[in-house]
mmCIF file with all atom_site columns, N, CA and C in Angstrom:
data_model
loop_
_atom_site.group_PDB
_atom_site.id
_atom_site.type_symbol
_atom_site.label_atom_id
_atom_site.label_alt_id
_atom_site.label_comp_id
_atom_site.label_asym_id
_atom_site.label_entity_id
_atom_site.label_seq_id
_atom_site.pdbx_PDB_ins_code
_atom_site.Cartn_x
_atom_site.Cartn_y
_atom_site.Cartn_z
_atom_site.occupancy
_atom_site.B_iso_or_equiv
_atom_site.pdbx_formal_charge
_atom_site.auth_seq_id
_atom_site.auth_comp_id
_atom_site.auth_asym_id
_atom_site.auth_atom_id
_atom_site.pdbx_PDB_model_num
ATOM 1   N N  . UNK A 1 1  ? -4.371  -10.517 2.404   1.00 56.00 ? 517 UNK A N  1
ATOM 2   C CA . UNK A 1 1  ? -4.273  -9.019  2.469   1.00 56.00 ? 517 UNK A CA 1
ATOM 3   C C  . UNK A 1 1  ? -5.492  -8.506  3.255   1.00 56.00 ? 517 UNK A C  1
ATOM 4   N N  . UNK A 1 2  ? -5.250  -7.589  4.148   1.00 65.00 ? 518 UNK A N  1
ATOM 5   C CA . UNK A 1 2  ? -6.354  -6.952  4.890   1.00 65.00 ? 518 UNK A CA 1
ATOM 6   C C  . UNK A 1 2  ? -7.204  -6.043  3.968   1.00 65.00 ? 518 UNK A C  1
ATOM 7   N N  . UNK A 1 3  ? -8.504  -6.279  3.907   1.00 90.00 ? 519 UNK A N  1
ATOM 8   C CA . UNK A 1 3  ? -9.277  -5.497  2.974   1.00 90.00 ? 519 UNK A CA 1
ATOM 9   C C  . UNK A 1 3  ? -9.473  -4.008  3.285   1.00 90.00 ? 519 UNK A C  1
ATOM 10  N N  . UNK A 1 4  ? -9.428  -3.661  4.568   1.00 91.00 ? 520 UNK A N  1
ATOM 11  C CA . UNK A 1 4  ? -9.593  -2.294  4.948   1.00 91.00 ? 520 UNK A CA 1
ATOM 12  C C  . UNK A 1 4  ? -8.513  -1.918  6.042   1.00 91.00 ? 520 UNK A C  1
ATOM 13  N N  . UNK A 1 5  ? -7.756  -0.886  5.762   1.00 89.00 ? 521 UNK A N  1
ATOM 14  C CA . UNK A 1 5  ? -6.789  -0.443  6.785   1.00 89.00 ? 521 UNK A CA 1
ATOM 15  C C  . UNK A 1 5  ? -7.077  0.997   7.220   1.00 89.00 ? 521 UNK A C  1
ATOM 16  N N  . UNK A 1 6  ? -6.781  1.345   8.429   1.00 91.00 ? 522 UNK A N  1
ATOM 17  C CA . UNK A 1 6  ? -7.009  2.693   8.933   1.00 91.00 ? 522 UNK A CA 1
ATOM 18  C C  . UNK A 1 6  ? -5.711  3.173   9.626   1.00 91.00 ? 522 UNK A C  1
ATOM 19  N N  . UNK A 1 7  ? -5.392  4.428   9.414   1.00 88.00 ? 523 UNK A N  1
ATOM 20  C CA . UNK A 1 7  ? -4.316  5.035   10.125  1.00 88.00 ? 523 UNK A CA 1
ATOM 21  C C  . UNK A 1 7  ? -4.764  6.397   10.613  1.00 88.00 ? 523 UNK A C  1
ATOM 22  N N  . UNK A 1 8  ? -4.707  6.620   11.940  1.00 90.00 ? 524 UNK A N  1
ATOM 23  C CA . UNK A 1 8  ? -5.057  7.882   12.495  1.00 90.00 ? 524 UNK A CA 1
ATOM 24  C C  . UNK A 1 8  ? -3.987  8.954   12.193  1.00 90.00 ? 524 UNK A C  1
ATOM 25  N N  . UNK A 1 9  ? -4.280  10.134  12.709  1.00 87.00 ? 525 UNK A N  1
ATOM 26  C CA . UNK A 1 9  ? -3.285  11.227  12.503  1.00 87.00 ? 525 UNK A CA 1
ATOM 27  C C  . UNK A 1 9  ? -1.975  10.800  13.167  1.00 87.00 ? 525 UNK A C  1
ATOM 28  N N  . UNK A 1 10 ? -0.893  11.029  12.505  1.00 83.00 ? 526 UNK A N  1
ATOM 29  C CA . UNK A 1 10 ? 0.408   10.668  13.035  1.00 83.00 ? 526 UNK A CA 1
ATOM 30  C C  . UNK A 1 10 ? 1.405   11.805  12.978  1.00 83.00 ? 526 UNK A C  1
ATOM 31  N N  . UNK A 1 11 ? 2.298   11.923  13.996  1.00 85.00 ? 527 UNK A N  1
ATOM 32  C CA . UNK A 1 11 ? 3.318   12.954  13.982  1.00 85.00 ? 527 UNK A CA 1
ATOM 33  C C  . UNK A 1 11 ? 4.635   12.298  13.583  1.00 85.00 ? 527 UNK A C  1
ATOM 34  N N  . UNK A 1 12 ? 5.320   13.012  12.677  1.00 80.00 ? 528 UNK A N  1
ATOM 35  C CA . UNK A 1 12 ? 6.595   12.484  12.197  1.00 80.00 ? 528 UNK A CA 1
ATOM 36  C C  . UNK A 1 12 ? 7.665   13.598  12.324  1.00 80.00 ? 528 UNK A C  1
ATOM 37  N N  . UNK A 1 13 ? 8.873   13.219  12.717  1.00 81.00 ? 529 UNK A N  1
ATOM 38  C CA . UNK A 1 13 ? 10.008  14.199  12.806  1.00 81.00 ? 529 UNK A CA 1
ATOM 39  C C  . UNK A 1 13 ? 11.288  13.472  12.387  1.00 81.00 ? 529 UNK A C  1
ATOM 40  N N  . UNK A 1 14 ? 12.034  14.151  11.601  1.00 78.00 ? 530 UNK A N  1
ATOM 41  C CA . UNK A 1 14 ? 13.302  13.601  11.106  1.00 78.00 ? 530 UNK A CA 1
ATOM 42  C C  . UNK A 1 14 ? 14.442  14.407  11.762  1.00 78.00 ? 530 UNK A C  1
ATOM 43  N N  . UNK A 1 15 ? 15.670  13.935  11.627  1.00 80.00 ? 531 UNK A N  1
ATOM 44  C CA . UNK A 1 15 ? 16.741  14.647  12.189  1.00 80.00 ? 531 UNK A CA 1
ATOM 45  C C  . UNK A 1 15 ? 17.159  15.891  11.379  1.00 80.00 ? 531 UNK A C  1
ATOM 46  N N  . UNK A 1 16 ? 16.506  16.099  10.228  1.00 78.00 ? 532 UNK A N  1
ATOM 47  C CA . UNK A 1 16 ? 16.800  17.228  9.405   1.00 78.00 ? 532 UNK A CA 1
ATOM 48  C C  . UNK A 1 16 ? 16.074  18.472  9.977   1.00 78.00 ? 532 UNK A C  1
ATOM 49  N N  . UNK A 1 17 ? 15.874  19.512  9.214   1.00 80.00 ? 533 UNK A N  1
ATOM 50  C CA . UNK A 1 17 ? 15.213  20.770  9.733   1.00 80.00 ? 533 UNK A CA 1
ATOM 51  C C  . UNK A 1 17 ? 13.701  20.552  9.832   1.00 80.00 ? 533 UNK A C  1
ATOM 52  N N  . UNK A 1 18 ? 13.060  21.672  10.160  1.00 77.00 ? 534 UNK A N  1
ATOM 53  C CA . UNK A 1 18 ? 11.618  21.685  10.469  1.00 77.00 ? 534 UNK A CA 1
ATOM 54  C C  . UNK A 1 18 ? 10.694  21.329  9.305   1.00 77.00 ? 534 UNK A C  1
ATOM 55  N N  . UNK A 1 19 ? 11.212  21.424  8.064   1.00 76.00 ? 535 UNK A N  1
ATOM 56  C CA . UNK A 1 19 ? 10.443  20.969  6.875   1.00 76.00 ? 535 UNK A CA 1
ATOM 57  C C  . UNK A 1 19 ? 10.133  19.501  6.954   1.00 76.00 ? 535 UNK A C  1
ATOM 58  N N  . UNK A 1 20 ? 10.808  18.732  7.728   1.00 77.00 ? 536 UNK A N  1
ATOM 59  C CA . UNK A 1 20 ? 10.639  17.315  7.799   1.00 77.00 ? 536 UNK A CA 1
ATOM 60  C C  . UNK A 1 20 ? 9.967   16.877  9.143   1.00 77.00 ? 536 UNK A C  1
ATOM 61  N N  . UNK A 1 21 ? 9.101   17.736  9.638   1.00 82.00 ? 537 UNK A N  1
ATOM 62  C CA . UNK A 1 21 ? 8.327   17.359  10.800  1.00 82.00 ? 537 UNK A CA 1
ATOM 63  C C  . UNK A 1 21 ? 6.865   17.858  10.650  1.00 82.00 ? 537 UNK A C  1
ATOM 64  N N  . UNK A 1 22 ? 5.957   17.153  11.231  1.00 84.00 ? 538 UNK A N  1
ATOM 65  C CA . UNK A 1 22 ? 4.577   17.525  11.095  1.00 84.00 ? 538 UNK A CA 1
ATOM 66  C C  . UNK A 1 22 ? 3.612   16.359  11.255  1.00 84.00 ? 538 UNK A C  1
ATOM 67  N N  . UNK A 1 23 ? 2.331   16.617  11.093  1.00 85.00 ? 539 UNK A N  1
ATOM 68  C CA . UNK A 1 23 ? 1.339   15.549  11.277  1.00 85.00 ? 539 UNK A CA 1
ATOM 69  C C  . UNK A 1 23 ? 0.755   15.200  9.896   1.00 85.00 ? 539 UNK A C  1
ATOM 70  N N  . UNK A 1 24 ? 0.311   13.970  9.814   1.00 85.00 ? 540 UNK A N  1
ATOM 71  C CA . UNK A 1 24 ? -0.371  13.517  8.547   1.00 85.00 ? 540 UNK A CA 1
ATOM 72  C C  . UNK A 1 24 ? -1.847  13.404  8.871   1.00 85.00 ? 540 UNK A C  1
ATOM 73  N N  . UNK A 1 25 ? -2.641  13.445  7.859   1.00 87.00 ? 541 UNK A N  1
ATOM 74  C CA . UNK A 1 25 ? -4.105  13.278  8.008   1.00 87.00 ? 541 UNK A CA 1
ATOM 75  C C  . UNK A 1 25 ? -4.395  11.809  8.233   1.00 87.00 ? 541 UNK A C  1
ATOM 76  N N  . UNK A 1 26 ? -5.496  11.535  8.944   1.00 91.00 ? 542 UNK A N  1
ATOM 77  C CA . UNK A 1 26 ? -5.980  10.160  9.034   1.00 91.00 ? 542 UNK A CA 1
ATOM 78  C C  . UNK A 1 26 ? -6.446  9.667   7.691   1.00 91.00 ? 542 UNK A C  1
ATOM 79  N N  . UNK A 1 27 ? -6.384  8.391   7.442   1.00 91.00 ? 543 UNK A N  1
ATOM 80  C CA . UNK A 1 27 ? -6.909  7.845   6.182   1.00 91.00 ? 543 UNK A CA 1
ATOM 81  C C  . UNK A 1 27 ? -7.372  6.374   6.366   1.00 91.00 ? 543 UNK A C  1
ATOM 82  N N  . UNK A 1 28 ? -8.279  5.972   5.471   1.00 92.00 ? 544 UNK A N  1
ATOM 83  C CA . UNK A 1 28 ? -8.704  4.606   5.395   1.00 92.00 ? 544 UNK A CA 1
ATOM 84  C C  . UNK A 1 28 ? -8.434  4.120   3.926   1.00 92.00 ? 544 UNK A C  1
ATOM 85  N N  . UNK A 1 29 ? -7.942  2.935   3.832   1.00 92.00 ? 545 UNK A N  1
ATOM 86  C CA . UNK A 1 29 ? -7.603  2.407   2.472   1.00 92.00 ? 545 UNK A CA 1
ATOM 87  C C  . UNK A 1 29 ? -8.357  1.071   2.262   1.00 92.00 ? 545 UNK A C  1
ATOM 88  N N  . UNK A 1 30 ? -8.867  0.929   1.130   1.00 94.00 ? 546 UNK A N  1
ATOM 89  C CA . UNK A 1 30 ? -9.575  -0.296  0.719   1.00 94.00 ? 546 UNK A CA 1
ATOM 90  C C  . UNK A 1 30 ? -8.606  -1.090  -0.227  1.00 94.00 ? 546 UNK A C  1
ATOM 91  N N  . UNK A 1 31 ? -8.341  -2.336  0.183   1.00 94.00 ? 547 UNK A N  1
ATOM 92  C CA . UNK A 1 31 ? -7.410  -3.227  -0.491  1.00 94.00 ? 547 UNK A CA 1
ATOM 93  C C  . UNK A 1 31 ? -8.082  -4.503  -0.865  1.00 94.00 ? 547 UNK A C  1
ATOM 94  N N  . UNK A 1 32 ? -7.579  -5.254  -1.765  1.00 95.00 ? 548 UNK A N  1
ATOM 95  C CA . UNK A 1 32 ? -8.170  -6.566  -2.118  1.00 95.00 ? 548 UNK A CA 1
ATOM 96  C C  . UNK A 1 32 ? -7.187  -7.385  -2.935  1.00 95.00 ? 548 UNK A C  1
ATOM 97  N N  . UNK A 1 33 ? -7.532  -8.703  -2.952  1.00 95.00 ? 549 UNK A N  1
ATOM 98  C CA . UNK A 1 33 ? -6.730  -9.611  -3.751  1.00 95.00 ? 549 UNK A CA 1
ATOM 99  C C  . UNK A 1 33 ? -7.555  -10.832 -4.117  1.00 95.00 ? 549 UNK A C  1
ATOM 100 N N  . UNK A 1 34 ? -7.175  -11.530 -5.158  1.00 95.00 ? 550 UNK A N  1
ATOM 101 C CA . UNK A 1 34 ? -7.774  -12.781 -5.516  1.00 95.00 ? 550 UNK A CA 1
ATOM 102 C C  . UNK A 1 34 ? -6.798  -13.513 -6.412  1.00 95.00 ? 550 UNK A C  1
ATOM 103 N N  . UNK A 1 35 ? -6.945  -14.907 -6.349  1.00 96.00 ? 551 UNK A N  1
ATOM 104 C CA . UNK A 1 35 ? -5.976  -15.664 -7.133  1.00 96.00 ? 551 UNK A CA 1
ATOM 105 C C  . UNK A 1 35 ? -6.603  -17.043 -7.428  1.00 96.00 ? 551 UNK A C  1
ATOM 106 N N  . UNK A 1 36 ? -5.930  -17.806 -8.186  1.00 97.00 ? 552 UNK A N  1
ATOM 107 C CA . UNK A 1 36 ? -6.321  -19.186 -8.526  1.00 97.00 ? 552 UNK A CA 1
ATOM 108 C C  . UNK A 1 36 ? -5.080  -20.050 -8.756  1.00 97.00 ? 552 UNK A C  1
ATOM 109 N N  . UNK A 1 37 ? -5.331  -21.374 -8.481  1.00 97.00 ? 553 UNK A N  1
ATOM 110 C CA . UNK A 1 37 ? -4.276  -22.357 -8.727  1.00 97.00 ? 553 UNK A CA 1
ATOM 111 C C  . UNK A 1 37 ? -4.679  -23.186 -9.950  1.00 97.00 ? 553 UNK A C  1
ATOM 112 N N  . UNK A 1 38 ? -3.634  -23.442 -10.803 1.00 96.00 ? 554 UNK A N  1
ATOM 113 C CA . UNK A 1 38 ? -3.882  -24.157 -12.070 1.00 96.00 ? 554 UNK A CA 1
ATOM 114 C C  . UNK A 1 38 ? -2.975  -25.345 -12.191 1.00 96.00 ? 554 UNK A C  1
ATOM 115 N N  . UNK A 1 39 ? -3.328  -26.291 -12.995 1.00 95.00 ? 555 UNK A N  1
ATOM 116 C CA . UNK A 1 39 ? -2.609  -27.485 -13.288 1.00 95.00 ? 555 UNK A CA 1
ATOM 117 C C  . UNK A 1 39 ? -2.110  -28.149 -11.963 1.00 95.00 ? 555 UNK A C  1
ATOM 118 N N  . UNK A 1 40 ? -3.026  -28.501 -11.102 1.00 94.00 ? 556 UNK A N  1
ATOM 119 C CA . UNK A 1 40 ? -2.730  -29.219 -9.856  1.00 94.00 ? 556 UNK A CA 1
ATOM 120 C C  . UNK A 1 40 ? -1.884  -28.360 -8.885  1.00 94.00 ? 556 UNK A C  1
ATOM 121 N N  . UNK A 1 41 ? -1.978  -27.045 -8.942  1.00 92.00 ? 557 UNK A N  1
ATOM 122 C CA . UNK A 1 41 ? -1.225  -26.155 -8.031  1.00 92.00 ? 557 UNK A CA 1
ATOM 123 C C  . UNK A 1 41 ? 0.188   -25.848 -8.490  1.00 92.00 ? 557 UNK A C  1
ATOM 124 N N  . UNK A 1 42 ? 0.556   -26.196 -9.772  1.00 95.00 ? 558 UNK A N  1
ATOM 125 C CA . UNK A 1 42 ? 1.863   -25.899 -10.211 1.00 95.00 ? 558 UNK A CA 1
ATOM 126 C C  . UNK A 1 42 ? 2.046   -24.428 -10.735 1.00 95.00 ? 558 UNK A C  1
ATOM 127 N N  . UNK A 1 43 ? 0.828   -23.859 -11.104 1.00 96.00 ? 559 UNK A N  1
ATOM 128 C CA . UNK A 1 43 ? 0.856   -22.412 -11.429 1.00 96.00 ? 559 UNK A CA 1
ATOM 129 C C  . UNK A 1 43 ? -0.172  -21.701 -10.505 1.00 96.00 ? 559 UNK A C  1
ATOM 130 N N  . UNK A 1 44 ? 0.242   -20.669 -10.017 1.00 97.00 ? 560 UNK A N  1
ATOM 131 C CA . UNK A 1 44 ? -0.638  -19.825 -9.144  1.00 97.00 ? 560 UNK A CA 1
ATOM 132 C C  . UNK A 1 44 ? -0.647  -18.419 -9.660  1.00 97.00 ? 560 UNK A C  1
ATOM 133 N N  . UNK A 1 45 ? -1.792  -17.879 -10.013 1.00 98.00 ? 561 UNK A N  1
ATOM 134 C CA . UNK A 1 45 ? -1.896  -16.512 -10.504 1.00 98.00 ? 561 UNK A CA 1
ATOM 135 C C  . UNK A 1 45 ? -2.713  -15.702 -9.515  1.00 98.00 ? 561 UNK A C  1
ATOM 136 N N  . UNK A 1 46 ? -2.354  -14.455 -9.375  1.00 97.00 ? 562 UNK A N  1
ATOM 137 C CA . UNK A 1 46 ? -3.084  -13.588 -8.403  1.00 97.00 ? 562 UNK A CA 1
ATOM 138 C C  . UNK A 1 46 ? -3.033  -12.073 -8.878  1.00 97.00 ? 562 UNK A C  1
ATOM 139 N N  . UNK A 1 47 ? -4.015  -11.360 -8.445  1.00 97.00 ? 563 UNK A N  1
ATOM 140 C CA . UNK A 1 47 ? -4.043  -9.909  -8.634  1.00 97.00 ? 563 UNK A CA 1
ATOM 141 C C  . UNK A 1 47 ? -4.273  -9.269  -7.331  1.00 97.00 ? 563 UNK A C  1
ATOM 142 N N  . UNK A 1 48 ? -3.447  -8.316  -6.983  1.00 95.00 ? 564 UNK A N  1
ATOM 143 C CA . UNK A 1 48 ? -3.506  -7.645  -5.697  1.00 95.00 ? 564 UNK A CA 1
ATOM 144 C C  . UNK A 1 48 ? -3.657  -6.109  -5.908  1.00 95.00 ? 564 UNK A C  1
ATOM 145 N N  . UNK A 1 49 ? -4.555  -5.504  -5.156  1.00 95.00 ? 565 UNK A N  1
ATOM 146 C CA . UNK A 1 49 ? -4.750  -4.043  -5.254  1.00 95.00 ? 565 UNK A CA 1
ATOM 147 C C  . UNK A 1 49 ? -4.705  -3.367  -3.967  1.00 95.00 ? 565 UNK A C  1
ATOM 148 N N  . UNK A 1 50 ? -4.091  -2.246  -3.936  1.00 93.00 ? 566 UNK A N  1
ATOM 149 C CA . UNK A 1 50 ? -4.046  -1.400  -2.686  1.00 93.00 ? 566 UNK A CA 1
ATOM 150 C C  . UNK A 1 50 ? -4.620  -0.002  -3.036  1.00 93.00 ? 566 UNK A C  1
ATOM 151 N N  . UNK A 1 51 ? -5.257  0.618   -2.066  1.00 94.00 ? 567 UNK A N  1
ATOM 152 C CA . UNK A 1 51 ? -5.893  1.944   -2.209  1.00 94.00 ? 567 UNK A CA 1
ATOM 153 C C  . UNK A 1 51 ? -6.845  1.972   -3.411  1.00 94.00 ? 567 UNK A C  1
ATOM 154 N N  . UNK A 1 52 ? -7.763  0.964   -3.469  1.00 94.00 ? 568 UNK A N  1
ATOM 155 C CA . UNK A 1 52 ? -8.621  0.831   -4.631  1.00 94.00 ? 568 UNK A CA 1
ATOM 156 C C  . UNK A 1 52 ? -9.502  2.030   -4.819  1.00 94.00 ? 568 UNK A C  1
ATOM 157 N N  . UNK A 1 53 ? -9.786  2.832   -3.789  1.00 94.00 ? 569 UNK A N  1
ATOM 158 C CA . UNK A 1 53 ? -10.624 4.057   -3.900  1.00 94.00 ? 569 UNK A CA 1
ATOM 159 C C  . UNK A 1 53 ? -9.840  5.184   -4.552  1.00 94.00 ? 569 UNK A C  1
ATOM 160 N N  . UNK A 1 54 ? -8.548  4.927   -4.678  1.00 94.00 ? 570 UNK A N  1
ATOM 161 C CA . UNK A 1 54 ? -7.607  5.974   -5.338  1.00 94.00 ? 570 UNK A CA 1
ATOM 162 C C  . UNK A 1 54 ? -7.541  7.329   -4.627  1.00 94.00 ? 570 UNK A C  1
ATOM 163 N N  . UNK A 1 55 ? -7.576  7.290   -3.323  1.00 92.00 ? 571 UNK A N  1
ATOM 164 C CA . UNK A 1 55 ? -7.419  8.544   -2.535  1.00 92.00 ? 571 UNK A CA 1
ATOM 165 C C  . UNK A 1 55 ? -5.955  8.926   -2.451  1.00 92.00 ? 571 UNK A C  1
ATOM 166 N N  . UNK A 1 56 ? -5.631  10.213  -2.325  1.00 89.00 ? 572 UNK A N  1
ATOM 167 C CA . UNK A 1 56 ? -4.298  10.599  -2.189  1.00 89.00 ? 572 UNK A CA 1
ATOM 168 C C  . UNK A 1 56 ? -3.957  10.420  -0.653  1.00 89.00 ? 572 UNK A C  1
ATOM 169 N N  . UNK A 1 57 ? -2.976  9.552   -0.409  1.00 88.00 ? 573 UNK A N  1
ATOM 170 C CA . UNK A 1 57 ? -2.619  9.170   0.952   1.00 88.00 ? 573 UNK A CA 1
ATOM 171 C C  . UNK A 1 57 ? -1.155  9.449   1.185   1.00 88.00 ? 573 UNK A C  1
ATOM 172 N N  . UNK A 1 58 ? -0.806  10.060  2.296   1.00 82.00 ? 574 UNK A N  1
ATOM 173 C CA . UNK A 1 58 ? 0.625   10.225  2.651   1.00 82.00 ? 574 UNK A CA 1
ATOM 174 C C  . UNK A 1 58 ? 0.769   9.566   4.088   1.00 82.00 ? 574 UNK A C  1
ATOM 175 N N  . UNK A 1 59 ? 1.721   8.604   4.124   1.00 77.00 ? 575 UNK A N  1
ATOM 176 C CA . UNK A 1 59 ? 1.895   7.894   5.463   1.00 77.00 ? 575 UNK A CA 1
ATOM 177 C C  . UNK A 1 59 ? 2.763   8.756   6.339   1.00 77.00 ? 575 UNK A C  1
ATOM 178 N N  . UNK A 1 60 ? 3.582   9.631   5.819   1.00 73.00 ? 576 UNK A N  1
ATOM 179 C CA . UNK A 1 60 ? 4.417   10.464  6.604   1.00 73.00 ? 576 UNK A CA 1
ATOM 180 C C  . UNK A 1 60 ? 4.611   11.783  5.844   1.00 73.00 ? 576 UNK A C  1
ATOM 181 N N  . UNK A 1 61 ? 4.973   12.885  6.523   1.00 71.00 ? 577 UNK A N  1
ATOM 182 C CA . UNK A 1 61 ? 4.953   14.239  5.943   1.00 71.00 ? 577 UNK A CA 1
ATOM 183 C C  . UNK A 1 61 ? 5.983   14.427  4.844   1.00 71.00 ? 577 UNK A C  1
ATOM 184 N N  . UNK A 1 62 ? 7.007   13.665  4.805   1.00 70.00 ? 578 UNK A N  1
ATOM 185 C CA . UNK A 1 62 ? 8.000   13.854  3.778   1.00 70.00 ? 578 UNK A CA 1
ATOM 186 C C  . UNK A 1 62 ? 8.027   12.656  2.816   1.00 70.00 ? 578 UNK A C  1
ATOM 187 N N  . UNK A 1 63 ? 6.912   11.892  2.766   1.00 73.00 ? 579 UNK A N  1
ATOM 188 C CA . UNK A 1 63 ? 6.898   10.713  1.880   1.00 73.00 ? 579 UNK A CA 1
ATOM 189 C C  . UNK A 1 63 ? 6.111   10.944  0.565   1.00 73.00 ? 579 UNK A C  1
ATOM 190 N N  . UNK A 1 64 ? 6.097   9.972   -0.239  1.00 80.00 ? 580 UNK A N  1
ATOM 191 C CA . UNK A 1 64 ? 5.396   10.064  -1.525  1.00 80.00 ? 580 UNK A CA 1
ATOM 192 C C  . UNK A 1 64 ? 3.913   9.943   -1.292  1.00 80.00 ? 580 UNK A C  1
ATOM 193 N N  . UNK A 1 65 ? 3.126   10.488  -2.218  1.00 87.00 ? 581 UNK A N  1
ATOM 194 C CA . UNK A 1 65 ? 1.675   10.352  -2.233  1.00 87.00 ? 581 UNK A CA 1
ATOM 195 C C  . UNK A 1 65 ? 1.388   8.929   -2.783  1.00 87.00 ? 581 UNK A C  1
ATOM 196 N N  . UNK A 1 66 ? 0.650   8.147   -2.027  1.00 88.00 ? 582 UNK A N  1
ATOM 197 C CA . UNK A 1 66 ? 0.289   6.833   -2.487  1.00 88.00 ? 582 UNK A CA 1
ATOM 198 C C  . UNK A 1 66 ? -1.097  6.854   -3.204  1.00 88.00 ? 582 UNK A C  1
ATOM 199 N N  . UNK A 1 67 ? -1.124  6.333   -4.454  1.00 93.00 ? 583 UNK A N  1
ATOM 200 C CA . UNK A 1 67 ? -2.376  6.268   -5.196  1.00 93.00 ? 583 UNK A CA 1
ATOM 201 C C  . UNK A 1 67 ? -2.680  4.770   -5.410  1.00 93.00 ? 583 UNK A C  1
ATOM 202 N N  . UNK A 1 68 ? -3.654  4.495   -6.225  1.00 95.00 ? 584 UNK A N  1
ATOM 203 C CA . UNK A 1 68 ? -4.066  3.083   -6.484  1.00 95.00 ? 584 UNK A CA 1
ATOM 204 C C  . UNK A 1 68 ? -2.878  2.277   -7.034  1.00 95.00 ? 584 UNK A C  1
ATOM 205 N N  . UNK A 1 69 ? -2.759  1.066   -6.516  1.00 94.00 ? 585 UNK A N  1
ATOM 206 C CA . UNK A 1 69 ? -1.668  0.194   -6.989  1.00 94.00 ? 585 UNK A CA 1
ATOM 207 C C  . UNK A 1 69 ? -2.348  -1.196  -7.329  1.00 94.00 ? 585 UNK A C  1
ATOM 208 N N  . UNK A 1 70 ? -2.101  -1.706  -8.496  1.00 96.00 ? 586 UNK A N  1
ATOM 209 C CA . UNK A 1 70 ? -2.556  -3.033  -8.861  1.00 96.00 ? 586 UNK A CA 1
ATOM 210 C C  . UNK A 1 70 ? -1.427  -3.824  -9.433  1.00 96.00 ? 586 UNK A C  1
ATOM 211 N N  . UNK A 1 71 ? -1.208  -5.032  -8.869  1.00 97.00 ? 587 UNK A N  1
ATOM 212 C CA . UNK A 1 71 ? -0.068  -5.894  -9.184  1.00 97.00 ? 587 UNK A CA 1
ATOM 213 C C  . UNK A 1 71 ? -0.588  -7.254  -9.616  1.00 97.00 ? 587 UNK A C  1
ATOM 214 N N  . UNK A 1 72 ? -0.053  -7.781  -10.750 1.00 98.00 ? 588 UNK A N  1
ATOM 215 C CA . UNK A 1 72 ? -0.368  -9.152  -11.101 1.00 98.00 ? 588 UNK A CA 1
ATOM 216 C C  . UNK A 1 72 ? 0.889   -10.012 -10.789 1.00 98.00 ? 588 UNK A C  1
ATOM 217 N N  . UNK A 1 73 ? 0.604   -11.302 -10.402 1.00 97.00 ? 589 UNK A N  1
ATOM 218 C CA . UNK A 1 73 ? 1.691   -12.147 -9.945  1.00 97.00 ? 589 UNK A CA 1
ATOM 219 C C  . UNK A 1 73 ? 1.425   -13.539 -10.539 1.00 97.00 ? 589 UNK A C  1
ATOM 220 N N  . UNK A 1 74 ? 2.474   -14.190 -10.984 1.00 97.00 ? 590 UNK A N  1
ATOM 221 C CA . UNK A 1 74 ? 2.481   -15.595 -11.406 1.00 97.00 ? 590 UNK A CA 1
ATOM 222 C C  . UNK A 1 74 ? 3.509   -16.351 -10.634 1.00 97.00 ? 590 UNK A C  1
ATOM 223 N N  . UNK A 1 75 ? 3.139   -17.437 -9.996  1.00 97.00 ? 591 UNK A N  1
ATOM 224 C CA . UNK A 1 75 ? 4.090   -18.344 -9.305  1.00 97.00 ? 591 UNK A CA 1
ATOM 225 C C  . UNK A 1 75 ? 4.143   -19.658 -10.043 1.00 97.00 ? 591 UNK A C  1
ATOM 226 N N  . UNK A 1 76 ? 5.316   -20.203 -10.233 1.00 97.00 ? 592 UNK A N  1
ATOM 227 C CA . UNK A 1 76 ? 5.492   -21.513 -10.780 1.00 97.00 ? 592 UNK A CA 1
ATOM 228 C C  . UNK A 1 76 ? 6.140   -22.425 -9.772  1.00 97.00 ? 592 UNK A C  1
ATOM 229 N N  . UNK A 1 77 ? 5.522   -23.561 -9.444  1.00 93.00 ? 593 UNK A N  1
ATOM 230 C CA . UNK A 1 77 ? 6.093   -24.482 -8.493  1.00 93.00 ? 593 UNK A CA 1
ATOM 231 C C  . UNK A 1 77 ? 6.680   -25.665 -9.306  1.00 93.00 ? 593 UNK A C  1
ATOM 232 N N  . UNK A 1 78 ? 7.963   -25.992 -9.023  1.00 89.00 ? 594 UNK A N  1
ATOM 233 C CA . UNK A 1 78 ? 8.608   -27.159 -9.733  1.00 89.00 ? 594 UNK A CA 1
ATOM 234 C C  . UNK A 1 78 ? 9.461   -27.893 -8.772  1.00 89.00 ? 594 UNK A C  1
#
């Protein structure tokens, strides 16, 4: 996972009316992940986080506000 991502101001327009057009603010997000292998690599656990600074981020003018996201994952190899 890339630890720091940046998106500059972006213009978005949809085929709908003018409410679905406009620019977004630039933003920088801090992300991170770590994991471990267990039992000879048969179990892999990891934790992944996005927008760790918990800033309100909109990737496009009609999208959801993205906040901090943390996900745990377990993989089993057999």
